[in-house]
Coordinates of C-alpha atoms and ligand atoms in Angstrom, one line a residue:
X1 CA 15.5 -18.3 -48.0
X2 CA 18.6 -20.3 -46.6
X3 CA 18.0 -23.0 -45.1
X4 CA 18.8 -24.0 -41.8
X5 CA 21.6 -27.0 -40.2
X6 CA 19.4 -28.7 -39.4
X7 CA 17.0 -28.7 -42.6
X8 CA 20.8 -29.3 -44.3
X9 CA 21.6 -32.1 -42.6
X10 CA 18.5 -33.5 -43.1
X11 CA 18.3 -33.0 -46.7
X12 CA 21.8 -34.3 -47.1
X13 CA 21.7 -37.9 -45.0
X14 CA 18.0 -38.7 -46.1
X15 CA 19.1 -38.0 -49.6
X16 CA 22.2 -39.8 -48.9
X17 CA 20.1 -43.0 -47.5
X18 CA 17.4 -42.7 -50.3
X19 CA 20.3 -42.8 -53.4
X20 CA 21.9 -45.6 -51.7
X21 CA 18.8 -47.8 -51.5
X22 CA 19.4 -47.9 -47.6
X23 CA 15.9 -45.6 -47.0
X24 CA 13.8 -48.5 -45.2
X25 CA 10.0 -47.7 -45.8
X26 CA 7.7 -49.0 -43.5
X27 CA 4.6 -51.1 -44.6
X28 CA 1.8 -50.4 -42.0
X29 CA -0.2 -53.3 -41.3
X30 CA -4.2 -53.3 -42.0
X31 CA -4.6 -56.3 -39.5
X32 CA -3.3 -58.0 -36.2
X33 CA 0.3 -59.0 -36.9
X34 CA -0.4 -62.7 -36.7
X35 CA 0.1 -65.5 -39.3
X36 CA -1.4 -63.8 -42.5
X37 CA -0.9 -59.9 -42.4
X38 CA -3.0 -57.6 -44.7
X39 CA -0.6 -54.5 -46.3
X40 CA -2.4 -52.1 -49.0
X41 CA -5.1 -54.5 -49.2
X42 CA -3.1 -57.6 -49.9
X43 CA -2.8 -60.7 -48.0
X44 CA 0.6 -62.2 -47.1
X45 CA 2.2 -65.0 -45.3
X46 CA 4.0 -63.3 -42.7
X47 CA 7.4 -64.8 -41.7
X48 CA 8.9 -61.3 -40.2
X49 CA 7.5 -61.4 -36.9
X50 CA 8.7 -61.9 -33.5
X51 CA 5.4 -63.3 -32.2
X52 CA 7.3 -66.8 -32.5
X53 CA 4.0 -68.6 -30.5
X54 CA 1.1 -66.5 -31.9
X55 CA 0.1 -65.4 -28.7
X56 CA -0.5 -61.2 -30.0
X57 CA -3.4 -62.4 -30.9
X58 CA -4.4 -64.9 -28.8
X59 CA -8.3 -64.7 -27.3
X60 CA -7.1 -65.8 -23.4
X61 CA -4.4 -62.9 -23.6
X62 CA -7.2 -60.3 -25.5
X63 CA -9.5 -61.7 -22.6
X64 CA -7.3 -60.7 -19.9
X65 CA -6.1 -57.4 -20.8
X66 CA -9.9 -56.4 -21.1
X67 CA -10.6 -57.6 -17.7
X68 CA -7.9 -55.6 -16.7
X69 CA -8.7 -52.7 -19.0
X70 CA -12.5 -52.9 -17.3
X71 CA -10.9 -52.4 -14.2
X72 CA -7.6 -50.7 -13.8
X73 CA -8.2 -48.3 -16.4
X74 CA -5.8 -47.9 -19.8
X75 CA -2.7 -46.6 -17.9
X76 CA -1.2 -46.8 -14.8
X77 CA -0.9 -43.4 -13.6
X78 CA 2.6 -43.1 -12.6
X79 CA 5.6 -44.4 -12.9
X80 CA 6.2 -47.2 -10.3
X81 CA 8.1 -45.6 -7.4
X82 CA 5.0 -42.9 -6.4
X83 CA 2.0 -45.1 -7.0
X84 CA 2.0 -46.6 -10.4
X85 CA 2.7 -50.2 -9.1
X86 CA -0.3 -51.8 -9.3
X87 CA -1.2 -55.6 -8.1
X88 CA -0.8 -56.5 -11.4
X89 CA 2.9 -55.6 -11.8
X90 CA 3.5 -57.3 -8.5
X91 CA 1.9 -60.5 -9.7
X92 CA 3.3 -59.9 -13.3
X93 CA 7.1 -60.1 -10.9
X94 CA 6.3 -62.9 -9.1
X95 CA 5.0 -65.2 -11.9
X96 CA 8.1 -64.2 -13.9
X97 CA 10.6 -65.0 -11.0
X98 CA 8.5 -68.7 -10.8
X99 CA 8.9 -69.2 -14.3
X100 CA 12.4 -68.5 -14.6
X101 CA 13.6 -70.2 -11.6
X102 CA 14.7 -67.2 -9.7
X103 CA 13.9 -65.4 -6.1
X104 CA 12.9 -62.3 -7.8
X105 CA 12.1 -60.4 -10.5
X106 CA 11.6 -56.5 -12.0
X107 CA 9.5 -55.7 -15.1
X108 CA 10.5 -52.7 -17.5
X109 CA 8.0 -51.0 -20.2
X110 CA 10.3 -52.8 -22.9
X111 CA 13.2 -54.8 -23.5
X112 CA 15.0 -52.1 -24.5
X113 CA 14.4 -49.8 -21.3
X114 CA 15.5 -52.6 -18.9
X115 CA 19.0 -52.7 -20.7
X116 CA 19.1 -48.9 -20.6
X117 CA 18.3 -49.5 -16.8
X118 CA 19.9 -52.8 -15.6
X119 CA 23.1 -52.3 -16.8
X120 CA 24.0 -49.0 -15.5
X121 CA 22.7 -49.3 -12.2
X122 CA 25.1 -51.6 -11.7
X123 CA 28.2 -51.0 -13.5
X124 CA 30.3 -47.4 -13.9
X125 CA 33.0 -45.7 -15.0
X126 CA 35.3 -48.1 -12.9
X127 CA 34.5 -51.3 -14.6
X128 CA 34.7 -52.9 -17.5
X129 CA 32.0 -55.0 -20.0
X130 CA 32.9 -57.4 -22.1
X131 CA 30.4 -57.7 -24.9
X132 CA 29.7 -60.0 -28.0
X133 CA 30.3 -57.8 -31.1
X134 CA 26.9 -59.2 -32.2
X135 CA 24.8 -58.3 -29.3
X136 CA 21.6 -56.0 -29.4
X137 CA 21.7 -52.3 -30.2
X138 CA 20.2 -51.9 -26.8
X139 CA 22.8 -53.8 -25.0
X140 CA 25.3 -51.5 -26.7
X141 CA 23.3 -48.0 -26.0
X142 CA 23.0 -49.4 -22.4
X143 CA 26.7 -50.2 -21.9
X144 CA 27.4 -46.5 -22.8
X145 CA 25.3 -45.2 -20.5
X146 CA 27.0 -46.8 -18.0
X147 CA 30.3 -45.4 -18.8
X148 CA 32.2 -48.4 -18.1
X149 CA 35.0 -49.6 -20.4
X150 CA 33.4 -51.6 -23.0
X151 CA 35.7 -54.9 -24.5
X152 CA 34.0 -56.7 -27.1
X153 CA 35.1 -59.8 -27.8
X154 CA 34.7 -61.6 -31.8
X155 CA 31.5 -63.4 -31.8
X156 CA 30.6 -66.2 -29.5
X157 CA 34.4 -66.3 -29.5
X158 CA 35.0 -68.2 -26.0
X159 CA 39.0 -68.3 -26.8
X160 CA 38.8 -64.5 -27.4
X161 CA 36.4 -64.2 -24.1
X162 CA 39.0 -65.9 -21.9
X163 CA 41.5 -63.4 -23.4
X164 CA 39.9 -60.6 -23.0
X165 CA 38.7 -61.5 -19.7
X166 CA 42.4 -62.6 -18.6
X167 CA 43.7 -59.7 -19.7
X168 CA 41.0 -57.4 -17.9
X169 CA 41.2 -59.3 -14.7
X170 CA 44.8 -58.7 -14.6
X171 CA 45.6 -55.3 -15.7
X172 CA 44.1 -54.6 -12.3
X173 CA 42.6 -51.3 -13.4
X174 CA 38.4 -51.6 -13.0
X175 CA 36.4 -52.9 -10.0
X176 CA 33.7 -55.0 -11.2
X177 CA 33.9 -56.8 -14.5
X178 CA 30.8 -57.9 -16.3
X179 CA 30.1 -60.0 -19.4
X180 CA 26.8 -59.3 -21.5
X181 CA 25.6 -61.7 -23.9
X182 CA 22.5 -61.8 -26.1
X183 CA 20.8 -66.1 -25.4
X184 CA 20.3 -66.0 -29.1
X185 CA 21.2 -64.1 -31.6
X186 CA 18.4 -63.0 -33.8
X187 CA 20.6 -62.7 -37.2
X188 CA 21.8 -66.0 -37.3
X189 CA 19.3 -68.0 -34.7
X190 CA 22.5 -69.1 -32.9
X191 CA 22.7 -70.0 -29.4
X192 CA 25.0 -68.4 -26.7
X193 CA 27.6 -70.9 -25.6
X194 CA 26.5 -70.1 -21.7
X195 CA 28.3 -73.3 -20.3
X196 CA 31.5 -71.8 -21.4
X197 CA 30.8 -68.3 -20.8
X198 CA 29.9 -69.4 -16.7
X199 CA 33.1 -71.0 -16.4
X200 CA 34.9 -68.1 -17.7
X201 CA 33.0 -65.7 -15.2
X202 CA 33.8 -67.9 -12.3
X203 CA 37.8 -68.3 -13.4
X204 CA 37.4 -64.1 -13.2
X205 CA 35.2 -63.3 -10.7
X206 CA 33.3 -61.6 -13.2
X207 CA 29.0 -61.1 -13.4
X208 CA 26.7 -62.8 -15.7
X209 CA 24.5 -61.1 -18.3
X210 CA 22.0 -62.9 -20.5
X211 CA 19.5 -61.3 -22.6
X212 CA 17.3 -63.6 -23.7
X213 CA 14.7 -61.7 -25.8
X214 CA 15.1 -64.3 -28.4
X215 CA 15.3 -67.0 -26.5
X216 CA 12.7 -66.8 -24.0
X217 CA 9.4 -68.7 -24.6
X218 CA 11.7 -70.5 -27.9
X219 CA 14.1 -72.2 -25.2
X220 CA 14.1 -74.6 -22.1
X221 CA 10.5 -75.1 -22.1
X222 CA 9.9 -71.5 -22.7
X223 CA 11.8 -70.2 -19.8
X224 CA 14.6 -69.6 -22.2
X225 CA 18.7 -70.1 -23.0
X226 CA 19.4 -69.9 -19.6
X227 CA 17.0 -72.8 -18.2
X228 CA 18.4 -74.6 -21.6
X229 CA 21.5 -75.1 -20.2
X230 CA 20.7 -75.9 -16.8
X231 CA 22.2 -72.5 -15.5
X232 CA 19.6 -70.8 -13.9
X233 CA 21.4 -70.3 -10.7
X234 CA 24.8 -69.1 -12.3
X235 CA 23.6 -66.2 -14.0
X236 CA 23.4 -62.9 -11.9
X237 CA 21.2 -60.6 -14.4
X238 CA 18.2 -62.9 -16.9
X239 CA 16.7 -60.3 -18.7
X240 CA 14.0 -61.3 -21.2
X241 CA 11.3 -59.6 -22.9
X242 CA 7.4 -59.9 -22.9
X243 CA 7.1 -58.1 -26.3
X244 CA 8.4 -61.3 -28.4
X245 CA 7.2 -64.4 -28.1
X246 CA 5.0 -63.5 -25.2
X247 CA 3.2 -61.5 -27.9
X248 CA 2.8 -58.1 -25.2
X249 CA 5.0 -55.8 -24.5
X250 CA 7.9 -55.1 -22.0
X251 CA 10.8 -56.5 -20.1
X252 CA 12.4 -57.5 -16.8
X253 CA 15.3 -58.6 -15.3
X254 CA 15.0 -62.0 -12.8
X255 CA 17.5 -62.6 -10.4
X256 CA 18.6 -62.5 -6.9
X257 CA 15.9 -60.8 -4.2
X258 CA 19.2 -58.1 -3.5
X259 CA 19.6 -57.3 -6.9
X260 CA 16.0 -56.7 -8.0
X261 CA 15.5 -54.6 -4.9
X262 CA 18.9 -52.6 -6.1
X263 CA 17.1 -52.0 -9.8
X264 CA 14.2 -50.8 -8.1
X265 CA 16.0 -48.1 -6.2
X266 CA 18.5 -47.2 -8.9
X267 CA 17.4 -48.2 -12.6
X268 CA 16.2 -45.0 -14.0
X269 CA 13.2 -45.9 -16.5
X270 CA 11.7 -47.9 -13.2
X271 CA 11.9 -44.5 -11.3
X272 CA 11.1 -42.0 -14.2
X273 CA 8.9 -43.7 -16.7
X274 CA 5.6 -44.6 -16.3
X275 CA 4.7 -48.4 -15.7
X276 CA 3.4 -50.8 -17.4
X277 CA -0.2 -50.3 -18.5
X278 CA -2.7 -52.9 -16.7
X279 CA -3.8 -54.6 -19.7
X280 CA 0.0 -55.5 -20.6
X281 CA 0.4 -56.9 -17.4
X282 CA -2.8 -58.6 -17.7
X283 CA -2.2 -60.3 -20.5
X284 CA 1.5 -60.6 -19.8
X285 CA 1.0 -62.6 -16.6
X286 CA -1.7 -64.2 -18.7
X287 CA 1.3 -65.4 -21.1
X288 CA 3.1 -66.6 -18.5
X289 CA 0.3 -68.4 -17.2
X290 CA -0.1 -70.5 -20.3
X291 CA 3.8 -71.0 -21.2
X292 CA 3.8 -72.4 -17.4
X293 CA 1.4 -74.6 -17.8
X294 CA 1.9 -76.3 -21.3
X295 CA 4.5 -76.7 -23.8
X296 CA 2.1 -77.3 -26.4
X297 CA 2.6 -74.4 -28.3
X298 CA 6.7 -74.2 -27.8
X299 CA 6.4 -77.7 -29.4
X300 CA 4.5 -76.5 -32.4
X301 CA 6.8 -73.6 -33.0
X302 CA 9.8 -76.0 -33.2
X303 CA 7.6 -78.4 -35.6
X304 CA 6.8 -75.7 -37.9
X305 CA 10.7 -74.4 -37.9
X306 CA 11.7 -77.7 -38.5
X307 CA 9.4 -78.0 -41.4
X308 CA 10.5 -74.8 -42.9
X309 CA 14.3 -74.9 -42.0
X310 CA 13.8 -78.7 -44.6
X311 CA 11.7 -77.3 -47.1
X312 CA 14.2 -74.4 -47.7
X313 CA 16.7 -76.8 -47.4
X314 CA 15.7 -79.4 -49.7
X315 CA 14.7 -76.6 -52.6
X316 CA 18.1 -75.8 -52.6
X317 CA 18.8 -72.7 -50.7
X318 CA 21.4 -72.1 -47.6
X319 CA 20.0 -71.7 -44.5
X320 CA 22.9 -71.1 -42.5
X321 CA 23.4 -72.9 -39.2
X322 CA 20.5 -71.4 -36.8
X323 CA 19.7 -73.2 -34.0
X324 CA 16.6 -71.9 -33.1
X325 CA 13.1 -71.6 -35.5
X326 CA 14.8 -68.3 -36.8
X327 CA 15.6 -69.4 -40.7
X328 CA 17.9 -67.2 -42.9
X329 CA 18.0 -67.6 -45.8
X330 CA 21.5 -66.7 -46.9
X331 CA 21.6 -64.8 -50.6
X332 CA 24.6 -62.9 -50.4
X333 CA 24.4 -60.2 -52.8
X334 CA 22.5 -57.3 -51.3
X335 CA 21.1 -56.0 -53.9
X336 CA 19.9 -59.1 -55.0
X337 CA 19.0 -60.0 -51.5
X338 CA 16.4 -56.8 -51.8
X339 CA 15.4 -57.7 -55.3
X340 CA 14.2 -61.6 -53.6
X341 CA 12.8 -60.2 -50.6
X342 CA 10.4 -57.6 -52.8
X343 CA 9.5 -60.6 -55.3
X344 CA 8.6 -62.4 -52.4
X345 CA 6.2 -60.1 -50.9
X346 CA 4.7 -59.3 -54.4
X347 CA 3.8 -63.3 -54.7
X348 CA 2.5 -63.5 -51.0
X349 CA 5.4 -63.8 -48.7
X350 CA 6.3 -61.4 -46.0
X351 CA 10.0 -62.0 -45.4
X352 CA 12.6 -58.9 -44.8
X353 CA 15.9 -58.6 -46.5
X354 CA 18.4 -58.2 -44.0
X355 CA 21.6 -56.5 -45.3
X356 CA 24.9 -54.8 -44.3
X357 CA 25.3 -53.2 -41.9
X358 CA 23.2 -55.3 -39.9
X359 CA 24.4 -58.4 -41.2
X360 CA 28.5 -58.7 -42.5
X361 CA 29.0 -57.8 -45.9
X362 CA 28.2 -60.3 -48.3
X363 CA 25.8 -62.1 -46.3
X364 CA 22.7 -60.3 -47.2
X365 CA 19.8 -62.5 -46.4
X366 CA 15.8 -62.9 -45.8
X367 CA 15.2 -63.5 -43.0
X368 CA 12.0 -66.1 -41.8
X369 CA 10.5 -66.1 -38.5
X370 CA 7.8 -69.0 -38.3
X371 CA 5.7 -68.9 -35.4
X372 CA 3.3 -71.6 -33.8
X373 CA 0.7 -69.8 -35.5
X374 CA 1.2 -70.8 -39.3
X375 CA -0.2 -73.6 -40.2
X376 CA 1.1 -76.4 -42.5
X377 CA -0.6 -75.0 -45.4
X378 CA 0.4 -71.4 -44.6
X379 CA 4.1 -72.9 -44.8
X380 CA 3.9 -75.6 -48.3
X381 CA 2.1 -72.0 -49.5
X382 CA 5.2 -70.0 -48.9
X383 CA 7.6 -72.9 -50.0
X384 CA 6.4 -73.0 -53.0
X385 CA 6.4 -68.8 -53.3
X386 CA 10.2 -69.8 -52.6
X387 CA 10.6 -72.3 -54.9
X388 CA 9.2 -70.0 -57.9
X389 CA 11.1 -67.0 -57.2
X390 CA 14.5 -68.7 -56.7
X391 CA 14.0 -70.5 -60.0
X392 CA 13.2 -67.0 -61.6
X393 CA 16.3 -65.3 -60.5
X394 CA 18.5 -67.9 -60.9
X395 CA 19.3 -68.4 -57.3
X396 CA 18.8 -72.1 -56.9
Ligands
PLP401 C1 14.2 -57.2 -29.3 C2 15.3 -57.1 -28.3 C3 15.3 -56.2 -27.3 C4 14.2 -55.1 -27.1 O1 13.1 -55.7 -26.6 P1 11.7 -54.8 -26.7 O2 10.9 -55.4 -25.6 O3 11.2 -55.0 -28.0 O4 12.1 -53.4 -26.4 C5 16.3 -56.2 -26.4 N1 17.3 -57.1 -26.5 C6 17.4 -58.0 -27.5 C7 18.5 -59.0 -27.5 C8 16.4 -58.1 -28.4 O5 16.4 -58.9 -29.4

């Protein structure tokens, strides 16, 4: 029988992916996704995480989103406009506004959602977005949905901003101008040069747009790039999410009280996607609870960073010029970038090549997120994995 377009086209790009060596197979996890992870019955250091201060897995956060579970039920219902707010997503708001250092706040059901909502409920076909070329997928998808021009400017480029942004404001042709940036980039663990990018926006008259998935709980005492610099009355939109180092799942956007109550009338996954569930928001206000009241565990995740940014270091290999715990580790080659990261995970490591296109040609790396969790000998355990493979193939 012939076969369809569609079973064509997927017969022809899967084979396409799988000849190349681009067909990513995912390894599903046989325990929590904390410092040691167990895949096909193996036990491995896990440095590929985004649960940067172990909290997925922490008992006060399992505690609350029981207590919640017990009592709200596993879902909320409906989506929040009808009558899926509950008091928890009102205290989850509240708690996140405190922490940031805003007078409000909205929560999404991910990261990802509350850029497909926040930007577009804002900006249209008569403006204009200058973006970072590096910034998140998400960013991008929600810029497009927003139909507004989108300018991106070369990375962290603040010469190249000013151009752009000069060139925008002049050519007279959109009403509102906005610039997106991500607070730190998850590739290379650099920080966003805000200070800069603020002055810029107030030259233009243009509004402010941090996402700070990476940064937040990493950054400023754990309320992220934005406190970090001091700025947290300069940007218009914070948007962070609860799914990284807060160890849950979804996002937000703090800001002013009249913007927050705009994004609740107009962003579209707030009025037509169900809420957060109650033991997310349990154990998401939980999060913020504990992040608010110590920086004990911010603290360890920069020790251990440290620790493993040296170590790397010291055996020889480059690390790039991260700023953050996030530790490349720059091989180049991408096939031999591959060949490491597989070694690596067949000795006990965890750690995910990252290749073109994610990362420029060239600059294939494996990429290593420590976390607060891992302890010392978790890390001297996985440098020395390091050590033996690099001497294997050469690469140090
Ligand atoms: C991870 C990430 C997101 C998506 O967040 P989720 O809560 O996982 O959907 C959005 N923006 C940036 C910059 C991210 O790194």
């Amino acid at each position: 029988m012939e076969k369809s377009i569609l079973e064509n086209f997927l017969h022809d790009n899967l084979g396409e992916l799988k000849s190349k060596g681009l067909f990513n197979v995912i390894d599903p996890l046989e325990s929590a996704n904390g410092p040691i992870i167990r895949i096909s019955g193996l036990d491995l250091i896990n440095l590929s995480s985004n649960n940067y201060l172990g909290l997925a897995t922490d008992s006060r956060l399992k505690a609350a989103a029981i207590e919640a579970i017990d009592k709200f039920g596993v879902g909320a219902g409906a989506v929040r406009t009808i009558n899926g707010t509950l008091k928890l997503h009102v205290q989850l708001e509240e708690r996140i506004s405190r922490f940031k250092h805003t007078e409000a706040a909205i929560v999404f059901q991910s990261g990802f959602n509350c850029n497909m909502g926040a930007i577009s409920a804002v900006m249209d076909k008569n403006d204009a977005i200058l973006s970072d070329e590096l910034n998140h997928a998400s960013i991008i998808d929600g810029c497009r949905l927003s139909r507004a021009a989108i300018i991106a400017y070369k990375h962290s480029d603040m010469t190249d901003l000013r151009l752009k942004a000069k060139e925008v404001k002049e050519s007279g042709m959109y009403k509102k101008i906005m610039v997106i940036t991500d607070g730190v980039f998850s590739m290379d663990g650099d920080i966003a040069k805000l200070p800069e990018i603020v002055d810029i926006a107030e030259e233009f008259d243009i509004i402010t747009y941090v996402d700070d998935a990476h940064g937040s709980g990493v950054l400023g005492e754990g309320a992220g790039t934005v406190k970090h610099f001091g700025l947290s009355n300069k940007i218009d939109f914070q948007i962070g999410t609860l799914s990284k180092a807060l160890g849950v799942i979804g996002g937000y956007v703090a800001g002013k009280k009249d913007l927050i109550e705009w994004l609740k009338v107009r962003s579209r996954p707030f009025l037509f996607s169900t809420a957060l569930t109650p033991g997310d928001a349990a154990a998401s206000i939980k999060a913020i609870e504990i992040l608010s009241n110590s920086t004990e565990l911010q603290k360890k995740l920069w020790d251990n960073g440290d620790y493993l940014k040296r170590g790397l270091k010291t055996l020889g290999f480059n690390i790039g010029a991260s700023q953050t715990p996030i530790t490349p580790c720059i091989i180049g080659d991408e096939s031999l970038t591959q060949e490491f990261s597989k070694r690596l995970y067949k000795n006990g490591v965890y750690a995910k090549s990252i290749t073109f296109p994610t990362v420029p040609k060239g600059t294939g790396r494996v990429r290593n997120m420590p976390t607060a969790a891992h302890t010392k000998e978790m890390l001297d355990k996985a440098l020395s994995i390091y050590e033996q493979i690099g001497k294997e193939m050469n690469l140090i």
